[in-house]
Amino acid sequence: MHDEFLCHVTAYGICGGRRIGVPLGTYRAPTLALALWWLRDRATWIAERLDPQPGDAPFPPNALIPVGDGVTDVSSVLRAWCADMDQQELIADQLAAGRLVRIATSDDTTEYELLAESVDALRMQRTIPALVVPVA
């Protein structure tokens, strides 16, 4: 069992013709349960900012509009992921096995990525000798 997990949330978009990543948060979780909680919390945080509930704050008229046809509703995808207990178990199993977990969704302008990985797995990778392949 891996004891500590490094979690990241990043938004990626195109700026000046280049793909740019904007870090939205990092957390070093001391337990698997806290890593999962943090990923769900960040997913909900993103969803609430992209799709706030009209009664939550004073919004100018017509400030909130539905996404266009054919555009992924990132907020709905993230909320569904948070509520899917089968997905949560799968993520927990993958992290407990020392695997990198990546949850990503995008709309027409931005990709949102949640990553988590065992700190122990990262340390173990550093101790493995690099694979050296001769180039002719």
mmCIF file with all atom_site columns, N, CA, C and O in Angstrom, residues 41-84:
data_model
loop_
_atom_site.group_PDB
_atom_site.id
_atom_site.type_symbol
_atom_site.label_atom_id
_atom_site.label_alt_id
_atom_site.label_comp_id
_atom_site.label_asym_id
_atom_site.label_entity_id
_atom_site.label_seq_id
_atom_site.pdbx_PDB_ins_code
_atom_site.Cartn_x
_atom_site.Cartn_y
_atom_site.Cartn_z
_atom_site.occupancy
_atom_site.B_iso_or_equiv
_atom_site.pdbx_formal_charge
_atom_site.auth_seq_id
_atom_site.auth_comp_id
_atom_site.auth_asym_id
_atom_site.auth_atom_id
_atom_site.pdbx_PDB_model_num
ATOM 1   N N  . ASP A 1 41 ? -12.867 17.253 -4.610  1.00 0.00 ? 41 ASP A N  1
ATOM 2   C CA . ASP A 1 41 ? -13.069 18.646 -4.215  1.00 0.00 ? 41 ASP A CA 1
ATOM 3   C C  . ASP A 1 41 ? -12.641 19.598 -5.330  1.00 0.00 ? 41 ASP A C  1
ATOM 4   O O  . ASP A 1 41 ? -13.333 20.568 -5.634  1.00 0.00 ? 41 ASP A O  1
ATOM 5   N N  . ARG A 1 42 ? -11.501 19.342 -5.945  1.00 0.00 ? 42 ARG A N  1
ATOM 6   C CA . ARG A 1 42 ? -11.025 20.205 -7.038  1.00 0.00 ? 42 ARG A CA 1
ATOM 7   C C  . ARG A 1 42 ? -11.927 20.083 -8.267  1.00 0.00 ? 42 ARG A C  1
ATOM 8   O O  . ARG A 1 42 ? -12.166 21.073 -8.954  1.00 0.00 ? 42 ARG A O  1
ATOM 9   N N  . ALA A 1 43 ? -12.397 18.883 -8.558  1.00 0.00 ? 43 ALA A N  1
ATOM 10  C CA . ALA A 1 43 ? -13.313 18.699 -9.691  1.00 0.00 ? 43 ALA A CA 1
ATOM 11  C C  . ALA A 1 43 ? -14.590 19.503 -9.455  1.00 0.00 ? 43 ALA A C  1
ATOM 12  O O  . ALA A 1 43 ? -15.096 20.177 -10.367 1.00 0.00 ? 43 ALA A O  1
ATOM 13  N N  . THR A 1 44 ? -15.092 19.454 -8.237  1.00 0.00 ? 44 THR A N  1
ATOM 14  C CA . THR A 1 44 ? -16.294 20.218 -7.890  1.00 0.00 ? 44 THR A CA 1
ATOM 15  C C  . THR A 1 44 ? -16.009 21.714 -7.952  1.00 0.00 ? 44 THR A C  1
ATOM 16  O O  . THR A 1 44 ? -16.830 22.496 -8.447  1.00 0.00 ? 44 THR A O  1
ATOM 17  N N  . TRP A 1 45 ? -14.849 22.124 -7.478  1.00 0.00 ? 45 TRP A N  1
ATOM 18  C CA . TRP A 1 45 ? -14.443 23.531 -7.513  1.00 0.00 ? 45 TRP A CA 1
ATOM 19  C C  . TRP A 1 45 ? -14.435 24.057 -8.950  1.00 0.00 ? 45 TRP A C  1
ATOM 20  O O  . TRP A 1 45 ? -14.953 25.140 -9.228  1.00 0.00 ? 45 TRP A O  1
ATOM 21  N N  . ILE A 1 46 ? -13.858 23.278 -9.878  1.00 0.00 ? 46 ILE A N  1
ATOM 22  C CA . ILE A 1 46 ? -13.835 23.678 -11.289 1.00 0.00 ? 46 ILE A CA 1
ATOM 23  C C  . ILE A 1 46 ? -15.261 23.751 -11.823 1.00 0.00 ? 46 ILE A C  1
ATOM 24  O O  . ILE A 1 46 ? -15.647 24.727 -12.475 1.00 0.00 ? 46 ILE A O  1
ATOM 25  N N  . ALA A 1 47 ? -16.060 22.722 -11.560 1.00 0.00 ? 47 ALA A N  1
ATOM 26  C CA . ALA A 1 47 ? -17.437 22.676 -12.055 1.00 0.00 ? 47 ALA A CA 1
ATOM 27  C C  . ALA A 1 47 ? -18.242 23.875 -11.566 1.00 0.00 ? 47 ALA A C  1
ATOM 28  O O  . ALA A 1 47 ? -18.996 24.486 -12.339 1.00 0.00 ? 47 ALA A O  1
ATOM 29  N N  . GLU A 1 48 ? -18.086 24.238 -10.314 1.00 0.00 ? 48 GLU A N  1
ATOM 30  C CA . GLU A 1 48 ? -18.837 25.368 -9.762  1.00 0.00 ? 48 GLU A CA 1
ATOM 31  C C  . GLU A 1 48 ? -18.418 26.701 -10.379 1.00 0.00 ? 48 GLU A C  1
ATOM 32  O O  . GLU A 1 48 ? -19.230 27.610 -10.501 1.00 0.00 ? 48 GLU A O  1
ATOM 33  N N  . ARG A 1 49 ? -17.160 26.819 -10.767 1.00 0.00 ? 49 ARG A N  1
ATOM 34  C CA . ARG A 1 49 ? -16.716 28.053 -11.386 1.00 0.00 ? 49 ARG A CA 1
ATOM 35  C C  . ARG A 1 49 ? -17.115 28.138 -12.853 1.00 0.00 ? 49 ARG A C  1
ATOM 36  O O  . ARG A 1 49 ? -17.369 29.222 -13.368 1.00 0.00 ? 49 ARG A O  1
ATOM 37  N N  . LEU A 1 50 ? -17.184 27.007 -13.517 1.00 0.00 ? 50 LEU A N  1
ATOM 38  C CA . LEU A 1 50 ? -17.602 27.010 -14.921 1.00 0.00 ? 50 LEU A CA 1
ATOM 39  C C  . LEU A 1 50 ? -19.117 27.091 -15.064 1.00 0.00 ? 50 LEU A C  1
ATOM 40  O O  . LEU A 1 50 ? -19.623 27.632 -16.042 1.00 0.00 ? 50 LEU A O  1
ATOM 41  N N  . ASP A 1 51 ? -19.827 26.541 -14.080 1.00 0.00 ? 51 ASP A N  1
ATOM 42  C CA . ASP A 1 51 ? -21.284 26.467 -14.168 1.00 0.00 ? 51 ASP A CA 1
ATOM 43  C C  . ASP A 1 51 ? -21.894 26.774 -12.802 1.00 0.00 ? 51 ASP A C  1
ATOM 44  O O  . ASP A 1 51 ? -22.427 25.896 -12.132 1.00 0.00 ? 51 ASP A O  1
ATOM 45  N N  . PRO A 1 52 ? -21.799 28.050 -12.381 1.00 0.00 ? 52 PRO A N  1
ATOM 46  C CA . PRO A 1 52 ? -22.368 28.389 -11.070 1.00 0.00 ? 52 PRO A CA 1
ATOM 47  C C  . PRO A 1 52 ? -23.886 28.312 -11.106 1.00 0.00 ? 52 PRO A C  1
ATOM 48  O O  . PRO A 1 52 ? -24.503 28.482 -12.153 1.00 0.00 ? 52 PRO A O  1
ATOM 49  N N  . GLN A 1 53 ? -24.453 28.042 -9.973  1.00 0.00 ? 53 GLN A N  1
ATOM 50  C CA . GLN A 1 53 ? -25.906 28.018 -9.868  1.00 0.00 ? 53 GLN A CA 1
ATOM 51  C C  . GLN A 1 53 ? -26.398 29.463 -9.844  1.00 0.00 ? 53 GLN A C  1
ATOM 52  O O  . GLN A 1 53 ? -25.846 30.299 -9.130  1.00 0.00 ? 53 GLN A O  1
ATOM 53  N N  . PRO A 1 54 ? -27.431 29.778 -10.608 1.00 0.00 ? 54 PRO A N  1
ATOM 54  C CA . PRO A 1 54 ? -27.885 31.174 -10.707 1.00 0.00 ? 54 PRO A CA 1
ATOM 55  C C  . PRO A 1 54 ? -28.190 31.830 -9.369  1.00 0.00 ? 54 PRO A C  1
ATOM 56  O O  . PRO A 1 54 ? -27.969 33.020 -9.201  1.00 0.00 ? 54 PRO A O  1
ATOM 57  N N  . GLY A 1 55 ? -28.647 31.082 -8.377  1.00 0.00 ? 55 GLY A N  1
ATOM 58  C CA . GLY A 1 55 ? -28.978 31.677 -7.090  1.00 0.00 ? 55 GLY A CA 1
ATOM 59  C C  . GLY A 1 55 ? -27.800 31.858 -6.160  1.00 0.00 ? 55 GLY A C  1
ATOM 60  O O  . GLY A 1 55 ? -27.934 32.432 -5.086  1.00 0.00 ? 55 GLY A O  1
ATOM 61  N N  . ASP A 1 56 ? -26.615 31.389 -6.549  1.00 0.00 ? 56 ASP A N  1
ATOM 62  C CA . ASP A 1 56 ? -25.459 31.438 -5.658  1.00 0.00 ? 56 ASP A CA 1
ATOM 63  C C  . ASP A 1 56 ? -24.845 32.823 -5.489  1.00 0.00 ? 56 ASP A C  1
ATOM 64  O O  . ASP A 1 56 ? -24.217 33.102 -4.495  1.00 0.00 ? 56 ASP A O  1
ATOM 65  N N  . ALA A 1 57 ? -24.970 33.664 -6.464  1.00 0.00 ? 57 ALA A N  1
ATOM 66  C CA . ALA A 1 57 ? -24.358 34.991 -6.389  1.00 0.00 ? 57 ALA A CA 1
ATOM 67  C C  . ALA A 1 57 ? -25.099 35.921 -7.341  1.00 0.00 ? 57 ALA A C  1
ATOM 68  O O  . ALA A 1 57 ? -25.801 35.458 -8.243  1.00 0.00 ? 57 ALA A O  1
ATOM 69  N N  . PRO A 1 58 ? -24.899 37.202 -7.187  1.00 0.00 ? 58 PRO A N  1
ATOM 70  C CA . PRO A 1 58 ? -25.554 38.135 -8.119  1.00 0.00 ? 58 PRO A CA 1
ATOM 71  C C  . PRO A 1 58 ? -24.834 38.123 -9.476  1.00 0.00 ? 58 PRO A C  1
ATOM 72  O O  . PRO A 1 58 ? -23.656 38.455 -9.563  1.00 0.00 ? 58 PRO A O  1
ATOM 73  N N  . PHE A 1 59 ? -25.526 37.669 -10.486 1.00 0.00 ? 59 PHE A N  1
ATOM 74  C CA . PHE A 1 59 ? -24.971 37.640 -11.836 1.00 0.00 ? 59 PHE A CA 1
ATOM 75  C C  . PHE A 1 59 ? -25.735 38.638 -12.697 1.00 0.00 ? 59 PHE A C  1
ATOM 76  O O  . PHE A 1 59 ? -26.956 38.752 -12.582 1.00 0.00 ? 59 PHE A O  1
ATOM 77  N N  . PRO A 1 60 ? -25.035 39.336 -13.577 1.00 0.00 ? 60 PRO A N  1
ATOM 78  C CA . PRO A 1 60 ? -25.743 40.252 -14.487 1.00 0.00 ? 60 PRO A CA 1
ATOM 79  C C  . PRO A 1 60 ? -26.689 39.459 -15.393 1.00 0.00 ? 60 PRO A C  1
ATOM 80  O O  . PRO A 1 60 ? -26.463 38.275 -15.644 1.00 0.00 ? 60 PRO A O  1
ATOM 81  N N  . PRO A 1 61 ? -27.730 40.087 -15.885 1.00 0.00 ? 61 PRO A N  1
ATOM 82  C CA . PRO A 1 61 ? -28.651 39.402 -16.801 1.00 0.00 ? 61 PRO A CA 1
ATOM 83  C C  . PRO A 1 61 ? -27.898 38.804 -17.993 1.00 0.00 ? 61 PRO A C  1
ATOM 84  O O  . PRO A 1 61 ? -26.970 39.421 -18.519 1.00 0.00 ? 61 PRO A O  1
ATOM 85  N N  . ASN A 1 62 ? -28.271 37.605 -18.366 1.00 0.00 ? 62 ASN A N  1
ATOM 86  C CA . ASN A 1 62 ? -27.693 36.881 -19.517 1.00 0.00 ? 62 ASN A CA 1
ATOM 87  C C  . ASN A 1 62 ? -26.218 36.539 -19.351 1.00 0.00 ? 62 ASN A C  1
ATOM 88  O O  . ASN A 1 62 ? -25.539 36.243 -20.325 1.00 0.00 ? 62 ASN A O  1
ATOM 89  N N  . ALA A 1 63 ? -25.701 36.576 -18.129 1.00 0.00 ? 63 ALA A N  1
ATOM 90  C CA . ALA A 1 63 ? -24.298 36.235 -17.893 1.00 0.00 ? 63 ALA A CA 1
ATOM 91  C C  . ALA A 1 63 ? -24.078 34.735 -17.987 1.00 0.00 ? 63 ALA A C  1
ATOM 92  O O  . ALA A 1 63 ? -22.988 34.289 -18.355 1.00 0.00 ? 63 ALA A O  1
ATOM 93  N N  . LEU A 1 64 ? -25.082 33.943 -17.655 1.00 0.00 ? 64 LEU A N  1
ATOM 94  C CA . LEU A 1 64 ? -24.977 32.487 -17.714 1.00 0.00 ? 64 LEU A CA 1
ATOM 95  C C  . LEU A 1 64 ? -25.744 31.983 -18.922 1.00 0.00 ? 64 LEU A C  1
ATOM 96  O O  . LEU A 1 64 ? -26.930 32.263 -19.078 1.00 0.00 ? 64 LEU A O  1
ATOM 97  N N  . ILE A 1 65 ? -25.033 31.249 -19.785 1.00 0.00 ? 65 ILE A N  1
ATOM 98  C CA . ILE A 1 65 ? -25.679 30.681 -20.968 1.00 0.00 ? 65 ILE A CA 1
ATOM 99  C C  . ILE A 1 65 ? -25.274 29.224 -21.091 1.00 0.00 ? 65 ILE A C  1
ATOM 100 O O  . ILE A 1 65 ? -24.192 28.835 -20.644 1.00 0.00 ? 65 ILE A O  1
ATOM 101 N N  . PRO A 1 66 ? -26.124 28.386 -21.669 1.00 0.00 ? 66 PRO A N  1
ATOM 102 C CA . PRO A 1 66 ? -25.749 26.974 -21.855 1.00 0.00 ? 66 PRO A CA 1
ATOM 103 C C  . PRO A 1 66 ? -24.587 26.837 -22.846 1.00 0.00 ? 66 PRO A C  1
ATOM 104 O O  . PRO A 1 66 ? -24.383 27.701 -23.701 1.00 0.00 ? 66 PRO A O  1
ATOM 105 N N  . VAL A 1 67 ? -23.848 25.748 -22.726 1.00 0.00 ? 67 VAL A N  1
ATOM 106 C CA . VAL A 1 67 ? -22.787 25.499 -23.701 1.00 0.00 ? 67 VAL A CA 1
ATOM 107 C C  . VAL A 1 67 ? -23.417 25.199 -25.052 1.00 0.00 ? 67 VAL A C  1
ATOM 108 O O  . VAL A 1 67 ? -24.561 24.749 -25.135 1.00 0.00 ? 67 VAL A O  1
ATOM 109 N N  . GLY A 1 68 ? -22.672 25.430 -26.100 1.00 0.00 ? 68 GLY A N  1
ATOM 110 C CA . GLY A 1 68 ? -23.177 25.202 -27.446 1.00 0.00 ? 68 GLY A CA 1
ATOM 111 C C  . GLY A 1 68 ? -23.316 23.727 -27.767 1.00 0.00 ? 68 GLY A C  1
ATOM 112 O O  . GLY A 1 68 ? -22.733 22.864 -27.104 1.00 0.00 ? 68 GLY A O  1
ATOM 113 N N  . ASP A 1 69 ? -24.107 23.440 -28.794 1.00 0.00 ? 69 ASP A N  1
ATOM 114 C CA . ASP A 1 69 ? -24.254 22.059 -29.254 1.00 0.00 ? 69 ASP A CA 1
ATOM 115 C C  . ASP A 1 69 ? -22.898 21.531 -29.702 1.00 0.00 ? 69 ASP A C  1
ATOM 116 O O  . ASP A 1 69 ? -22.127 22.229 -30.349 1.00 0.00 ? 69 ASP A O  1
ATOM 117 N N  . GLY A 1 70 ? -22.595 20.304 -29.320 1.00 0.00 ? 70 GLY A N  1
ATOM 118 C CA . GLY A 1 70 ? -21.344 19.679 -29.715 1.00 0.00 ? 70 GLY A CA 1
ATOM 119 C C  . GLY A 1 70 ? -20.162 20.023 -28.820 1.00 0.00 ? 70 GLY A C  1
ATOM 120 O O  . GLY A 1 70 ? -19.066 19.525 -29.039 1.00 0.00 ? 70 GLY A O  1
ATOM 121 N N  . VAL A 1 71 ? -20.368 20.883 -27.835 1.00 0.00 ? 71 VAL A N  1
ATOM 122 C CA . VAL A 1 71 ? -19.292 21.248 -26.902 1.00 0.00 ? 71 VAL A CA 1
ATOM 123 C C  . VAL A 1 71 ? -19.503 20.450 -25.622 1.00 0.00 ? 71 VAL A C  1
ATOM 124 O O  . VAL A 1 71 ? -20.595 20.418 -25.072 1.00 0.00 ? 71 VAL A O  1
ATOM 125 N N  . THR A 1 72 ? -18.462 19.809 -25.161 1.00 0.00 ? 72 THR A N  1
ATOM 126 C CA . THR A 1 72 ? -18.549 19.037 -23.928 1.00 0.00 ? 72 THR A CA 1
ATOM 127 C C  . THR A 1 72 ? -18.884 19.952 -22.759 1.00 0.00 ? 72 THR A C  1
ATOM 128 O O  . THR A 1 72 ? -18.276 21.001 -22.594 1.00 0.00 ? 72 THR A O  1
ATOM 129 N N  . ASP A 1 73 ? -19.844 19.544 -21.960 1.00 0.00 ? 73 ASP A N  1
ATOM 130 C CA . ASP A 1 73 ? -20.210 20.277 -20.754 1.00 0.00 ? 73 ASP A CA 1
ATOM 131 C C  . ASP A 1 73 ? -19.291 19.790 -19.633 1.00 0.00 ? 73 ASP A C  1
ATOM 132 O O  . ASP A 1 73 ? -19.572 18.813 -18.943 1.00 0.00 ? 73 ASP A O  1
ATOM 133 N N  . VAL A 1 74 ? -18.160 20.444 -19.471 1.00 0.00 ? 74 VAL A N  1
ATOM 134 C CA . VAL A 1 74 ? -17.127 20.043 -18.524 1.00 0.00 ? 74 VAL A CA 1
ATOM 135 C C  . VAL A 1 74 ? -17.693 19.936 -17.112 1.00 0.00 ? 74 VAL A C  1
ATOM 136 O O  . VAL A 1 74 ? -17.387 18.991 -16.384 1.00 0.00 ? 74 VAL A O  1
ATOM 137 N N  . SER A 1 75 ? -18.528 20.866 -16.728 1.00 0.00 ? 75 SER A N  1
ATOM 138 C CA . SER A 1 75 ? -19.103 20.839 -15.379 1.00 0.00 ? 75 SER A CA 1
ATOM 139 C C  . SER A 1 75 ? -19.884 19.562 -15.135 1.00 0.00 ? 75 SER A C  1
ATOM 140 O O  . SER A 1 75 ? -19.739 18.927 -14.084 1.00 0.00 ? 75 SER A O  1
ATOM 141 N N  . SER A 1 76 ? -20.697 19.170 -16.097 1.00 0.00 ? 76 SER A N  1
ATOM 142 C CA . SER A 1 76 ? -21.485 17.939 -15.953 1.00 0.00 ? 76 SER A CA 1
ATOM 143 C C  . SER A 1 76 ? -20.594 16.709 -15.908 1.00 0.00 ? 76 SER A C  1
ATOM 144 O O  . SER A 1 76 ? -20.835 15.789 -15.135 1.00 0.00 ? 76 SER A O  1
ATOM 145 N N  . VAL A 1 77 ? -19.562 16.694 -16.729 1.00 0.00 ? 77 VAL A N  1
ATOM 146 C CA . VAL A 1 77 ? -18.629 15.563 -16.753 1.00 0.00 ? 77 VAL A CA 1
ATOM 147 C C  . VAL A 1 77 ? -17.935 15.428 -15.396 1.00 0.00 ? 77 VAL A C  1
ATOM 148 O O  . VAL A 1 77 ? -17.845 14.329 -14.832 1.00 0.00 ? 77 VAL A O  1
ATOM 149 N N  . LEU A 1 78 ? -17.458 16.535 -14.855 1.00 0.00 ? 78 LEU A N  1
ATOM 150 C CA . LEU A 1 78 ? -16.758 16.490 -13.571 1.00 0.00 ? 78 LEU A CA 1
ATOM 151 C C  . LEU A 1 78 ? -17.698 16.117 -12.430 1.00 0.00 ? 78 LEU A C  1
ATOM 152 O O  . LEU A 1 78 ? -17.338 15.328 -11.553 1.00 0.00 ? 78 LEU A O  1
ATOM 153 N N  . ARG A 1 79 ? -18.906 16.652 -12.438 1.00 0.00 ? 79 ARG A N  1
ATOM 154 C CA . ARG A 1 79 ? -19.868 16.303 -11.391 1.00 0.00 ? 79 ARG A CA 1
ATOM 155 C C  . ARG A 1 79 ? -20.245 14.823 -11.470 1.00 0.00 ? 79 ARG A C  1
ATOM 156 O O  . ARG A 1 79 ? -20.370 14.150 -10.437 1.00 0.00 ? 79 ARG A O  1
ATOM 157 N N  . ALA A 1 80 ? -20.419 14.323 -12.679 1.00 0.00 ? 80 ALA A N  1
ATOM 158 C CA . ALA A 1 80 ? -20.752 12.892 -12.852 1.00 0.00 ? 80 ALA A CA 1
ATOM 159 C C  . ALA A 1 80 ? -19.594 12.022 -12.370 1.00 0.00 ? 80 ALA A C  1
ATOM 160 O O  . ALA A 1 80 ? -19.822 10.985 -11.723 1.00 0.00 ? 80 ALA A O  1
ATOM 161 N N  . TRP A 1 81 ? -18.360 12.421 -12.664 1.00 0.00 ? 81 TRP A N  1
ATOM 162 C CA . TRP A 1 81 ? -17.208 11.648 -12.204 1.00 0.00 ? 81 TRP A CA 1
ATOM 163 C C  . TRP A 1 81 ? -17.166 11.601 -10.675 1.00 0.00 ? 81 TRP A C  1
ATOM 164 O O  . TRP A 1 81 ? -16.928 10.558 -10.080 1.00 0.00 ? 81 TRP A O  1
ATOM 165 N N  . CYS A 1 82 ? -17.413 12.725 -10.037 1.00 0.00 ? 82 CYS A N  1
ATOM 166 C CA . CYS A 1 82 ? -17.408 12.775 -8.570  1.00 0.00 ? 82 CYS A CA 1
ATOM 167 C C  . CYS A 1 82 ? -18.474 11.862 -7.959  1.00 0.00 ? 82 CYS A C  1
ATOM 168 O O  . CYS A 1 82 ? -18.260 11.273 -6.899  1.00 0.00 ? 82 CYS A O  1
ATOM 169 N N  . ALA A 1 83 ? -19.610 11.747 -8.620  1.00 0.00 ? 83 ALA A N  1
ATOM 170 C CA . ALA A 1 83 ? -20.727 10.961 -8.089  1.00 0.00 ? 83 ALA A CA 1
ATOM 171 C C  . ALA A 1 83 ? -20.642 9.475  -8.438  1.00 0.00 ? 83 ALA A C  1
ATOM 172 O O  . ALA A 1 83 ? -21.395 8.670  -7.885  1.00 0.00 ? 83 ALA A O  1
ATOM 173 N N  . ASP A 1 84 ? -19.743 9.092  -9.335  1.00 0.00 ? 84 ASP A N  1
ATOM 174 C CA . ASP A 1 84 ? -19.649 7.705  -9.805  1.00 0.00 ? 84 ASP A CA 1
ATOM 175 C C  . ASP A 1 84 ? -18.771 6.881  -8.855  1.00 0.00 ? 84 ASP A C  1
ATOM 176 O O  . ASP A 1 84 ? -17.549 6.941  -8.917  1.00 0.00 ? 84 ASP A O  1
#
